[in-house]
């Protein structure tokens, strides 16, 4: 499949919201597909998909996981991300701890 054909397939998958096709394209090396998957997963709050993308090396997916976990006050997810070395998650957990201390 040439670049133009793969772009057409990508656009069609994005329009349909076809996560399976986007995953297939991402697994085949399409960074555009990865970017769209991250965007769709973030919009729908699909933490599992964001974790999968993060584990595959997507920094954007990690950033979205941190953001969603913060919005949901999901300290378990933030701890998991912090343990994996994410400084943003560490900082948010620290802020959450400080806020909890002030509320006591």
CSV table of C-alpha atoms in Angstrom, one decimal:
chain,number,residue,atom,x,y,z
A,1,UNK,CA,0.0,0.0,0.0
A,2,UNK,CA,1.5,3.3,-1.0
A,3,UNK,CA,1.4,6.4,1.2
A,4,UNK,CA,-1.6,8.0,-0.5
A,5,UNK,CA,-3.6,4.8,-0.1
A,6,UNK,CA,-2.7,4.4,3.5
A,7,UNK,CA,-3.7,8.0,4.2
A,8,UNK,CA,-7.1,7.4,2.6
A,9,UNK,CA,-7.5,4.3,4.7
A,10,UNK,CA,-6.5,6.3,7.8
A,11,UNK,CA,-9.0,9.1,7.0
A,12,UNK,CA,-11.8,6.6,6.5
A,13,UNK,CA,-11.0,4.9,9.8
A,14,UNK,CA,-10.9,8.2,11.6
A,15,UNK,CA,-14.3,9.3,10.1
A,16,UNK,CA,-15.8,6.0,11.2
A,17,UNK,CA,-14.1,6.0,14.6
A,18,UNK,CA,-12.8,2.5,13.7
A,19,UNK,CA,-10.5,1.8,16.6
A,20,UNK,CA,-9.7,-1.6,15.3
A,21,UNK,CA,-8.5,-0.3,11.9
A,22,UNK,CA,-6.6,2.5,13.6
A,23,UNK,CA,-4.9,-0.1,15.9
A,24,UNK,CA,-3.9,-2.1,12.8
A,25,UNK,CA,-2.5,1.0,11.1
A,26,UNK,CA,-0.7,2.0,14.3
A,27,UNK,CA,0.8,-1.5,14.7
A,28,UNK,CA,2.0,-1.2,11.1
A,29,UNK,CA,3.9,1.9,12.0
A,30,UNK,CA,1.5,4.8,11.3
A,31,UNK,CA,2.3,7.6,13.7
A,32,UNK,CA,-0.8,9.4,12.5
A,33,UNK,CA,-2.9,6.4,13.5
A,34,UNK,CA,-1.3,6.4,16.9
A,35,UNK,CA,-2.1,10.1,17.3
A,36,UNK,CA,-5.7,9.6,16.3
A,37,UNK,CA,-6.0,6.6,18.7
A,38,UNK,CA,-4.7,8.7,21.5
A,39,UNK,CA,-7.2,11.5,20.7
A,40,UNK,CA,-10.2,9.1,20.5
A,41,UNK,CA,-9.2,7.3,23.6
A,42,UNK,CA,-8.8,10.5,25.5
A,43,UNK,CA,-12.1,11.9,24.3
A,44,UNK,CA,-13.9,8.7,25.4
A,45,UNK,CA,-11.9,8.2,28.6
A,46,UNK,CA,-10.6,4.8,27.5
A,47,UNK,CA,-7.9,4.3,30.0
A,48,UNK,CA,-7.2,0.8,28.8
A,49,UNK,CA,-6.5,2.0,25.3
A,50,UNK,CA,-4.3,4.8,26.6
A,51,UNK,CA,-2.3,2.3,28.7
A,52,UNK,CA,-1.8,0.1,25.7
A,53,UNK,CA,-0.6,3.0,23.6
A,54,UNK,CA,1.6,4.3,26.5
A,55,UNK,CA,3.2,0.8,26.9
A,56,UNK,CA,3.9,0.9,23.1
A,57,UNK,CA,5.9,4.1,23.6
A,58,UNK,CA,3.4,6.9,23.0
A,59,UNK,CA,4.4,9.9,25.2
A,60,UNK,CA,1.1,11.6,24.2
A,61,UNK,CA,-0.8,8.6,25.6
A,62,UNK,CA,1.1,8.9,28.9
A,63,UNK,CA,0.3,12.6,29.1
A,64,UNK,CA,-3.4,11.9,28.5
A,65,UNK,CA,-3.4,9.1,31.1
A,66,UNK,CA,-2.0,11.6,33.7
A,67,UNK,CA,-4.6,14.2,32.7
A,68,UNK,CA,-7.5,11.8,32.9
A,69,UNK,CA,-6.3,10.3,36.2
A,70,UNK,CA,-6.0,13.8,37.7
A,71,UNK,CA,-9.5,14.7,36.5
A,72,UNK,CA,-10.9,11.5,38.0
A,73,UNK,CA,-8.7,11.9,41.1
A,74,UNK,CA,-7.6,8.3,40.4
A,75,UNK,CA,-4.7,8.1,42.8
A,76,UNK,CA,-4.1,4.4,42.0
A,77,UNK,CA,-3.5,5.2,38.3
A,78,UNK,CA,-1.3,8.2,39.3
A,79,UNK,CA,0.7,6.0,41.6
A,80,UNK,CA,1.2,3.4,38.8
A,81,UNK,CA,2.4,6.2,36.4
A,82,UNK,CA,4.6,7.7,39.1
A,83,UNK,CA,6.2,4.3,39.8
A,84,UNK,CA,6.9,4.1,36.0
A,85,UNK,CA,8.9,7.3,36.4
A,86,UNK,CA,6.3,10.0,35.3
A,87,UNK,CA,7.2,13.2,37.1
A,88,UNK,CA,3.9,14.8,36.3
A,89,UNK,CA,2.1,12.0,38.2
A,90,UNK,CA,4.5,12.4,41.1
A,91,UNK,CA,3.8,16.1,41.2
A,92,UNK,CA,0.0,15.7,41.1
A,93,UNK,CA,0.1,13.0,43.9
A,94,UNK,CA,2.2,15.4,46.0
A,95,UNK,CA,-0.4,18.2,45.4
A,96,UNK,CA,-3.2,15.8,46.2
A,97,UNK,CA,-1.5,14.8,49.5
A,98,UNK,CA,-1.0,18.4,50.4
A,99,UNK,CA,-4.6,19.2,49.7
A,100,UNK,CA,-5.7,16.2,51.8
A,101,UNK,CA,-3.4,17.4,54.7
A,102,UNK,CA,-5.0,20.8,54.6
A,103,UNK,CA,-8.5,19.4,54.7
A,104,UNK,CA,-7.8,17.4,57.9
